[in-house]
JSON list of C-alpha atoms in Angstrom, two decimals:
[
{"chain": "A", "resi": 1, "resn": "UNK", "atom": "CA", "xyz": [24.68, 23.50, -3.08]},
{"chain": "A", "resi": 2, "resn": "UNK", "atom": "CA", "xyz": [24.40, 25.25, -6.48]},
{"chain": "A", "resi": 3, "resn": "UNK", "atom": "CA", "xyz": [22.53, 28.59, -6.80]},
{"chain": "A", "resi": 4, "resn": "UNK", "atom": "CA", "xyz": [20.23, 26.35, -9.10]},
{"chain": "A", "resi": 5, "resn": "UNK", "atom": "CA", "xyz": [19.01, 24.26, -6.55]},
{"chain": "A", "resi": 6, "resn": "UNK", "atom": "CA", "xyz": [19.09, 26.97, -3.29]},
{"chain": "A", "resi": 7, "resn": "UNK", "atom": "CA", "xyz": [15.44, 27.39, -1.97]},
{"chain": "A", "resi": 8, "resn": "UNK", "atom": "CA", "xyz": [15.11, 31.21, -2.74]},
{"chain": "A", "resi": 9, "resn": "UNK", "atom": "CA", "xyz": [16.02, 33.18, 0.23]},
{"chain": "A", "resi": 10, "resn": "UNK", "atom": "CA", "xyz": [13.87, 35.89, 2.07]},
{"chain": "A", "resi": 11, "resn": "UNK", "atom": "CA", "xyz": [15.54, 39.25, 0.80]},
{"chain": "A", "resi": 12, "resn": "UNK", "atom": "CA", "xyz": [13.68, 41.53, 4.08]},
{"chain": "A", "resi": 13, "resn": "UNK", "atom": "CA", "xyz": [16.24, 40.45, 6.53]},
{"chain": "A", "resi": 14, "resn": "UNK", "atom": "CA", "xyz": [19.48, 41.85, 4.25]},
{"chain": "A", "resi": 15, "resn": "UNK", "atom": "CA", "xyz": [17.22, 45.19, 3.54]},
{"chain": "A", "resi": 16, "resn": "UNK", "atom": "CA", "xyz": [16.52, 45.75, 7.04]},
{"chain": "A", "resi": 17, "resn": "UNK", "atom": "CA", "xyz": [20.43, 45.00, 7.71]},
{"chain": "A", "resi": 18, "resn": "UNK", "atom": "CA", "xyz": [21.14, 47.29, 4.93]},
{"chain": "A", "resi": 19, "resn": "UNK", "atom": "CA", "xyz": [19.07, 50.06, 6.09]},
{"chain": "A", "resi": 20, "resn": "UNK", "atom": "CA", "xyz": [20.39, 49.97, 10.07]},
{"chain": "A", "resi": 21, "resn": "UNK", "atom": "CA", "xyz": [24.23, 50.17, 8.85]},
{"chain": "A", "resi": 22, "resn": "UNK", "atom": "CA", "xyz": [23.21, 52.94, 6.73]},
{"chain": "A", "resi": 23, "resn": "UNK", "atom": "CA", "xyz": [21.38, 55.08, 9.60]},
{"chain": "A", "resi": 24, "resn": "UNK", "atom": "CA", "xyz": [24.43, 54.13, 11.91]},
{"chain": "A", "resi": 25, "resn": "UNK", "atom": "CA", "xyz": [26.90, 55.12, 8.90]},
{"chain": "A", "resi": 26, "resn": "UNK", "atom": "CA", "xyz": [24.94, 58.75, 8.87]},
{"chain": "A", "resi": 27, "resn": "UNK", "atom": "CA", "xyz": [24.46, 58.84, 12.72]},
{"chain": "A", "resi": 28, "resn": "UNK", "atom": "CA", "xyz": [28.53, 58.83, 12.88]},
{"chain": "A", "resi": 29, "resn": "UNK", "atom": "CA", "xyz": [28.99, 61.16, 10.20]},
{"chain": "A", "resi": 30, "resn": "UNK", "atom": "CA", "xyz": [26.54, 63.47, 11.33]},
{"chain": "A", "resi": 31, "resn": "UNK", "atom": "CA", "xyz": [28.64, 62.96, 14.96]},
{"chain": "A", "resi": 32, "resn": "UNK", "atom": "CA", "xyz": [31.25, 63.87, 12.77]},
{"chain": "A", "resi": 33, "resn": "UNK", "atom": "CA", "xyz": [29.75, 66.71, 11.33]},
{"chain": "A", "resi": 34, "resn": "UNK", "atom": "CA", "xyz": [29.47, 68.79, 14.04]},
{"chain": "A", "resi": 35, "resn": "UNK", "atom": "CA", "xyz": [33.64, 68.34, 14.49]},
{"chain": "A", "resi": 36, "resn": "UNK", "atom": "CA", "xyz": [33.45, 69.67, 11.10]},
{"chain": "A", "resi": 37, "resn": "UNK", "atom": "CA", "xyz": [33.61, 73.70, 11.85]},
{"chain": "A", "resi": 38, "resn": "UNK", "atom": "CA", "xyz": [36.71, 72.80, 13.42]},
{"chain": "A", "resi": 39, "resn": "UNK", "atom": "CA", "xyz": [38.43, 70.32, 11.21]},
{"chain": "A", "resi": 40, "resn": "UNK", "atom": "CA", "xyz": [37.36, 73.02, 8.56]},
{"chain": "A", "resi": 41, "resn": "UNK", "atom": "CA", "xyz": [40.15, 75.68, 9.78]},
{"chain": "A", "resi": 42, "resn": "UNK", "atom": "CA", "xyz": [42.92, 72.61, 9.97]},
{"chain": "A", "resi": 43, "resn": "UNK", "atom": "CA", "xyz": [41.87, 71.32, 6.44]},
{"chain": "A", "resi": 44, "resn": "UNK", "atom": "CA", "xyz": [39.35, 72.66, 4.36]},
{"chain": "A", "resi": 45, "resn": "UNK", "atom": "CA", "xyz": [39.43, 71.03, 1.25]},
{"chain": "A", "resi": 46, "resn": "UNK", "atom": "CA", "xyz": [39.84, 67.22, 2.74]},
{"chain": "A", "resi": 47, "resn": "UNK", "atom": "CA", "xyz": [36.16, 68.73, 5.03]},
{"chain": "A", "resi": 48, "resn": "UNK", "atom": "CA", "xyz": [34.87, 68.77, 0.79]},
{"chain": "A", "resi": 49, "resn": "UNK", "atom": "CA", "xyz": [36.07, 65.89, -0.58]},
{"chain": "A", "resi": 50, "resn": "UNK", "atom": "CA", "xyz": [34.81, 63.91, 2.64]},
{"chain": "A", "resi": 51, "resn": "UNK", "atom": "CA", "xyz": [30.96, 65.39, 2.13]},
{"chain": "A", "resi": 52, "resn": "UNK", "atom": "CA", "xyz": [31.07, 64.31, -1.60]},
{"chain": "A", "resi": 53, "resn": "UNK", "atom": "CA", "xyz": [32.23, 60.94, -0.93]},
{"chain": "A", "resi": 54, "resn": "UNK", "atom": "CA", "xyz": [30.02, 60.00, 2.38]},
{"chain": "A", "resi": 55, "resn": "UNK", "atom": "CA", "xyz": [26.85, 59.53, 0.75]},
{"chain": "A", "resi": 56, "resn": "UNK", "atom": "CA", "xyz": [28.84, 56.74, -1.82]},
{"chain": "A", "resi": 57, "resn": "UNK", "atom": "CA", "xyz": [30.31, 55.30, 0.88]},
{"chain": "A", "resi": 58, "resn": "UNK", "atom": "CA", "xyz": [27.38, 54.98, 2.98]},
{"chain": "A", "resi": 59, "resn": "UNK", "atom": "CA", "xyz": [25.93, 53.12, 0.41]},
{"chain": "A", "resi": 60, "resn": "UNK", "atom": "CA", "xyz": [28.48, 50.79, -0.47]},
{"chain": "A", "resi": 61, "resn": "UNK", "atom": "CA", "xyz": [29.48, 49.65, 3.06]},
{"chain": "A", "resi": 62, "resn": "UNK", "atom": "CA", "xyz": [25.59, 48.95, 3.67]},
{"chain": "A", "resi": 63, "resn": "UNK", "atom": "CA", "xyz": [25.68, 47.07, 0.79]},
{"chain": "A", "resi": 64, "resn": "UNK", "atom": "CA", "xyz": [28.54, 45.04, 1.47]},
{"chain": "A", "resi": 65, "resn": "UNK", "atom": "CA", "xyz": [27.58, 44.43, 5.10]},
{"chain": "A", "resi": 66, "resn": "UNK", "atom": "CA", "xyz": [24.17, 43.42, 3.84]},
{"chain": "A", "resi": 67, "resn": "UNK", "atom": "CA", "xyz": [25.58, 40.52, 0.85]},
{"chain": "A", "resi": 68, "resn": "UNK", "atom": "CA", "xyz": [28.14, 39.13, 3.69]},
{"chain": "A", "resi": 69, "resn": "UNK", "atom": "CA", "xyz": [25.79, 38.78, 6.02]},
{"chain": "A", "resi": 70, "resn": "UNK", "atom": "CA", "xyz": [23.66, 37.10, 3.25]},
{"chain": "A", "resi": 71, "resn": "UNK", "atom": "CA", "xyz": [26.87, 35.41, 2.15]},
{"chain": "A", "resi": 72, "resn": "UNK", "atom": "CA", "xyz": [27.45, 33.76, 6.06]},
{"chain": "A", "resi": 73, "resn": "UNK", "atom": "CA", "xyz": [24.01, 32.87, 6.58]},
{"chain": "A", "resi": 74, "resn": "UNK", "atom": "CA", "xyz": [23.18, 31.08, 3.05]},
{"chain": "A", "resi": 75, "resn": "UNK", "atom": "CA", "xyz": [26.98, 30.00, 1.65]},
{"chain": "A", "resi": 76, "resn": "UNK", "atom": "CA", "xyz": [25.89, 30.93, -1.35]},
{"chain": "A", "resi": 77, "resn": "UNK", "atom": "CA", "xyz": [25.65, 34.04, -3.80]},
{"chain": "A", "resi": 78, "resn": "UNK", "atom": "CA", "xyz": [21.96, 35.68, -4.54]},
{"chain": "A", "resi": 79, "resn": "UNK", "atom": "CA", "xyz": [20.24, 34.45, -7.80]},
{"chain": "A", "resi": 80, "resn": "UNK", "atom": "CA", "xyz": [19.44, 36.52, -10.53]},
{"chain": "A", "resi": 81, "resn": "UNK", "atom": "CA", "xyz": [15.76, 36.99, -8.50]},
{"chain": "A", "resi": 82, "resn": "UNK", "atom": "CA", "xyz": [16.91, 38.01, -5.27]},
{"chain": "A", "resi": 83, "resn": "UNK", "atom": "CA", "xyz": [19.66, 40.43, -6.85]},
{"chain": "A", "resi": 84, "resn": "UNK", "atom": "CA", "xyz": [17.40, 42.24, -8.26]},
{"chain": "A", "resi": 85, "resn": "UNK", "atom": "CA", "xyz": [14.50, 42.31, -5.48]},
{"chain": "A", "resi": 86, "resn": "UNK", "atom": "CA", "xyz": [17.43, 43.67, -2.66]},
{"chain": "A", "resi": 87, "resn": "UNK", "atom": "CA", "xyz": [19.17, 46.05, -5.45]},
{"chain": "A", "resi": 88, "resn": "UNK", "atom": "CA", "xyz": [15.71, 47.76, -5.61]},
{"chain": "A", "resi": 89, "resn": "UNK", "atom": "CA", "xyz": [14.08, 47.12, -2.37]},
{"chain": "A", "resi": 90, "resn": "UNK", "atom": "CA", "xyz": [17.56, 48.91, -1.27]},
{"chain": "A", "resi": 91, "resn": "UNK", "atom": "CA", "xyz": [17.36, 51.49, -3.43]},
{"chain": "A", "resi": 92, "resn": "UNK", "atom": "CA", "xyz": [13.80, 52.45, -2.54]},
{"chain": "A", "resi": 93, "resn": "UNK", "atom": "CA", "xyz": [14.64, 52.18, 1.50]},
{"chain": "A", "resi": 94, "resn": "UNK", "atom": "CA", "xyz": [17.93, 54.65, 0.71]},
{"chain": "A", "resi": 95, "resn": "UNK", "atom": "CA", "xyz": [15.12, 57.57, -1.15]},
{"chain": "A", "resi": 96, "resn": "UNK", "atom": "CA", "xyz": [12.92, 56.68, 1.58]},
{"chain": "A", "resi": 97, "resn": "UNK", "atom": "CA", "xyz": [15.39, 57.26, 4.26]},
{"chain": "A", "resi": 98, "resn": "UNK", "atom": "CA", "xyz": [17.17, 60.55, 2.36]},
{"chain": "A", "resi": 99, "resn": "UNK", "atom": "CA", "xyz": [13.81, 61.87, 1.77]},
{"chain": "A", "resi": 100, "resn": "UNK", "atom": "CA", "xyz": [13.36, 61.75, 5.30]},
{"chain": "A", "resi": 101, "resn": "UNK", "atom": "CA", "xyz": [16.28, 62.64, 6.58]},
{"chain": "A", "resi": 102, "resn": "UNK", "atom": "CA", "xyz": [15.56, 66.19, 4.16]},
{"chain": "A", "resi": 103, "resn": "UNK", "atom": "CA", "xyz": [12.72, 66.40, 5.49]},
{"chain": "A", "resi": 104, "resn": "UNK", "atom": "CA", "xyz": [13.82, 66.47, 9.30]},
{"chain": "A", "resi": 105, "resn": "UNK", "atom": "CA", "xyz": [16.48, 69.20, 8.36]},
{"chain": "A", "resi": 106, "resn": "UNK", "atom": "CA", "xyz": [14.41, 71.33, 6.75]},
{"chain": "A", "resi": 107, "resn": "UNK", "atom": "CA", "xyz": [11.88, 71.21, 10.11]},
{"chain": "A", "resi": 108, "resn": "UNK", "atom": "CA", "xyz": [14.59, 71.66, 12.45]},
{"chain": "A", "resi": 109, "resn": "UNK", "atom": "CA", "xyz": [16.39, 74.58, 9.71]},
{"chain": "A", "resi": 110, "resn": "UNK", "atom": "CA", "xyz": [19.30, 73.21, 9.86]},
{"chain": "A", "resi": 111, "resn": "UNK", "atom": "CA", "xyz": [19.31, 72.97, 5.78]},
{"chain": "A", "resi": 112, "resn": "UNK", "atom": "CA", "xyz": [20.13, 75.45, 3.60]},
{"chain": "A", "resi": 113, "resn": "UNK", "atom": "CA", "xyz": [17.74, 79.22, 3.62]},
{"chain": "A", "resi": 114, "resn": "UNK", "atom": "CA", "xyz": [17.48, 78.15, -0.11]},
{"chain": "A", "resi": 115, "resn": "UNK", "atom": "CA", "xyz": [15.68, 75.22, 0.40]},
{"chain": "A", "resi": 116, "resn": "UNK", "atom": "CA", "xyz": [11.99, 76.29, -0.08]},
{"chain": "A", "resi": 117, "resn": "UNK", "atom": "CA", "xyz": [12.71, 78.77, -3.00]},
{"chain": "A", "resi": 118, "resn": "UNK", "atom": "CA", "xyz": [13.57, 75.08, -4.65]},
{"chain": "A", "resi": 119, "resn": "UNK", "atom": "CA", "xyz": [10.86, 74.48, -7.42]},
{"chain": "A", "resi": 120, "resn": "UNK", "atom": "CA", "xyz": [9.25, 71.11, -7.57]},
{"chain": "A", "resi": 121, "resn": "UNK", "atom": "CA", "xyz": [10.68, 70.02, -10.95]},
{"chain": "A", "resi": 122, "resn": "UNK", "atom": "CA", "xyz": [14.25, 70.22, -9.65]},
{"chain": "A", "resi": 123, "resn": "UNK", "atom": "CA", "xyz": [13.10, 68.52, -6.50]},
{"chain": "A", "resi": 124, "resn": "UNK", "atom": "CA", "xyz": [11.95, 66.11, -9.10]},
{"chain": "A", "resi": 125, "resn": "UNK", "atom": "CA", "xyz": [15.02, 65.86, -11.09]},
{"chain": "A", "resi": 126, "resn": "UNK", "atom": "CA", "xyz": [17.25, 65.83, -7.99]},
{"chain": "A", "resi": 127, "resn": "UNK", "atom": "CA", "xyz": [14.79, 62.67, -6.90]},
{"chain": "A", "resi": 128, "resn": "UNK", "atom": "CA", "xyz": [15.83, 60.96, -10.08]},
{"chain": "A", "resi": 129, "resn": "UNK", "atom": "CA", "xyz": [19.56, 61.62, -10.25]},
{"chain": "A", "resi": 130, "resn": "UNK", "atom": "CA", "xyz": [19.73, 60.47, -6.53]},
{"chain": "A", "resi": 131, "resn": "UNK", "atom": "CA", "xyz": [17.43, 56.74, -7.57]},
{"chain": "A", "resi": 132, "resn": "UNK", "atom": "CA", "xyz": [20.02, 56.21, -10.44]},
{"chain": "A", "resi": 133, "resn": "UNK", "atom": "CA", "xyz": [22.95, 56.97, -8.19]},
{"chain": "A", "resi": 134, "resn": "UNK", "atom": "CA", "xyz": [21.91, 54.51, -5.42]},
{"chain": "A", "resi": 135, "resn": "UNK", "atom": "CA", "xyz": [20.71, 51.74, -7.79]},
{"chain": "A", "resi": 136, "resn": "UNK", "atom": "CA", "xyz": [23.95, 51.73, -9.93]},
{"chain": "A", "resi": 137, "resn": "UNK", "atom": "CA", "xyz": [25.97, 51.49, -6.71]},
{"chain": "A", "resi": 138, "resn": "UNK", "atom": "CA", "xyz": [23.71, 49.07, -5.30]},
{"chain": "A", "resi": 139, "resn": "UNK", "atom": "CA", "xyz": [23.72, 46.99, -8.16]},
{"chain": "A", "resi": 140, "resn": "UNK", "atom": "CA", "xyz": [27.57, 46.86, -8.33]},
{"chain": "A", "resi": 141, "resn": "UNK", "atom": "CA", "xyz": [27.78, 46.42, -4.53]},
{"chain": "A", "resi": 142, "resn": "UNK", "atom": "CA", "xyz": [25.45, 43.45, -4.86]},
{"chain": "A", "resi": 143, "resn": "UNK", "atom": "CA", "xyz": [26.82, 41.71, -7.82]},
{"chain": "A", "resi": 144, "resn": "UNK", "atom": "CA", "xyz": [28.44, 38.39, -8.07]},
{"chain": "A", "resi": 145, "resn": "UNK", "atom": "CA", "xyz": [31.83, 40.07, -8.74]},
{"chain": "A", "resi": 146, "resn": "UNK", "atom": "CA", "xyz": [32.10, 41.50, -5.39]},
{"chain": "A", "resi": 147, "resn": "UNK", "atom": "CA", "xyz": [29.79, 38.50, -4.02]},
{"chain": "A", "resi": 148, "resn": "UNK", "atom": "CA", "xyz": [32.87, 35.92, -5.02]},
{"chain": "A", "resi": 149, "resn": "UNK", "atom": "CA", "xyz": [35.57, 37.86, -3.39]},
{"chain": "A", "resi": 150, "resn": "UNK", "atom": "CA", "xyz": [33.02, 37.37, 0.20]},
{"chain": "A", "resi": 151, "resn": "UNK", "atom": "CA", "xyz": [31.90, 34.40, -0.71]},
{"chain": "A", "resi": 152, "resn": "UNK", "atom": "CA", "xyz": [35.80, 32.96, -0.99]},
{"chain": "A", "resi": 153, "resn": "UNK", "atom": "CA", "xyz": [36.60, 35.09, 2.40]},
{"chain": "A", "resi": 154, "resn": "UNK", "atom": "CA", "xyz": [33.72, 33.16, 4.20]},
{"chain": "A", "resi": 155, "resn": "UNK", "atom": "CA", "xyz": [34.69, 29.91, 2.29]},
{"chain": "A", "resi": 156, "resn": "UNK", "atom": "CA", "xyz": [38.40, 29.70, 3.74]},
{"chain": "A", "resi": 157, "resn": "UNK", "atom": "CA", "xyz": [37.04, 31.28, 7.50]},
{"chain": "A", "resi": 158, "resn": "UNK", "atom": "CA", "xyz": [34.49, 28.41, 7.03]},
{"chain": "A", "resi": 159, "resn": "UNK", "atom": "CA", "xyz": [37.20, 25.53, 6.33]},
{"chain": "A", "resi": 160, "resn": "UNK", "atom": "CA", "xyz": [39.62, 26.56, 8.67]},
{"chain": "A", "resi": 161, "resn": "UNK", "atom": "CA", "xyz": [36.88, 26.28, 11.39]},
{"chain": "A", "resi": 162, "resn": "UNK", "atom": "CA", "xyz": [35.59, 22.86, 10.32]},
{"chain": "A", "resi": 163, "resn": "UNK", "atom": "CA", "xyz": [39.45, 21.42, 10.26]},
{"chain": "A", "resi": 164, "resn": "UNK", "atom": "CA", "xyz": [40.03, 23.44, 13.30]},
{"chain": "A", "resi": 165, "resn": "UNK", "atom": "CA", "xyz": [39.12, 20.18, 15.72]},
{"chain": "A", "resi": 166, "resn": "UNK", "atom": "CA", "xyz": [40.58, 17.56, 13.63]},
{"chain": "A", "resi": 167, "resn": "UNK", "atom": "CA", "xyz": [44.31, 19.39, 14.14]}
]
């Protein structure tokens, strides 16, 4: 079946999927987080590098989790419609999802005292920088280049288990 002639898929299923790996992705790191004050004294600067990197990382293995489980169900990669309607429905459900998660730690204090001395521009700006961030690794965790390395994965899974019973 070429992507030319694929009925269009539903995109709402691979969001939702997208969105649960990343809330379990930050449930374990916050889980992780609170191992932090003592990996801190063993290794300080690897504690750094791992809070930069999480939020990428969060992103990307919802992403990929998300296109393979597209990739199983459909045998096929997304067309240039659904690509773009799951990069930015995914996008808008990571803002949605940070925003709230901000919002939760600044009612239970556990962000930063600085938080509320924050003016609304650079709440503004940080919006933006964070919407560009998730969409550009969205869209490169969604594209066909990444898509073709699943999509041969599931491909020679598939094949081995349709020769499986003729062996």
């Amino acid at each position: 079946m070429t992507t030319e002639t694929a009925k269009p898929a539903n995109v709402w299923p691979y969001v939702g999927i997208y969105i649960a790996t990343t809330i379990i992705l930050t449930a374990i790191w916050v889980m992780v987080g609170y191992l932090a004050p003592a990996l801190v004294e063993l290794a300080p600067t690897l504690v750094e590098k791992a809070k930069t990197a999480a939020s990428f990382v969060t992103i990307f293995a919802s992403t990929l989790s998300a296109y393979s489980i597209f990739i199983r169900r459909n045998g096929r990669l997304f067309d240039r419609g659904e690509y773009w309607r799951v990069v930015l429905l995914s996008t808008a459900a990571t803002l949605l999802f940070s925003a709230i998660m901000m919002l939760f730690s600044i009612t239970v204090r556990t962000a930063p005292g600085s938080v509320n001395d924050v003016p609304a521009r650079i709440w503004i700006i940080l919006l933006i920088i964070g919407a560009i961030f998730g969409l550009c690794v969205n869209a490169i965790g969604f594209s066909s280049r990444f898509g073709k390395t699943l999509l041969k994965a599931h491909s020679k899974r598939q094949t081995q288990l349709d020769t499986e019973p003729f062996r």
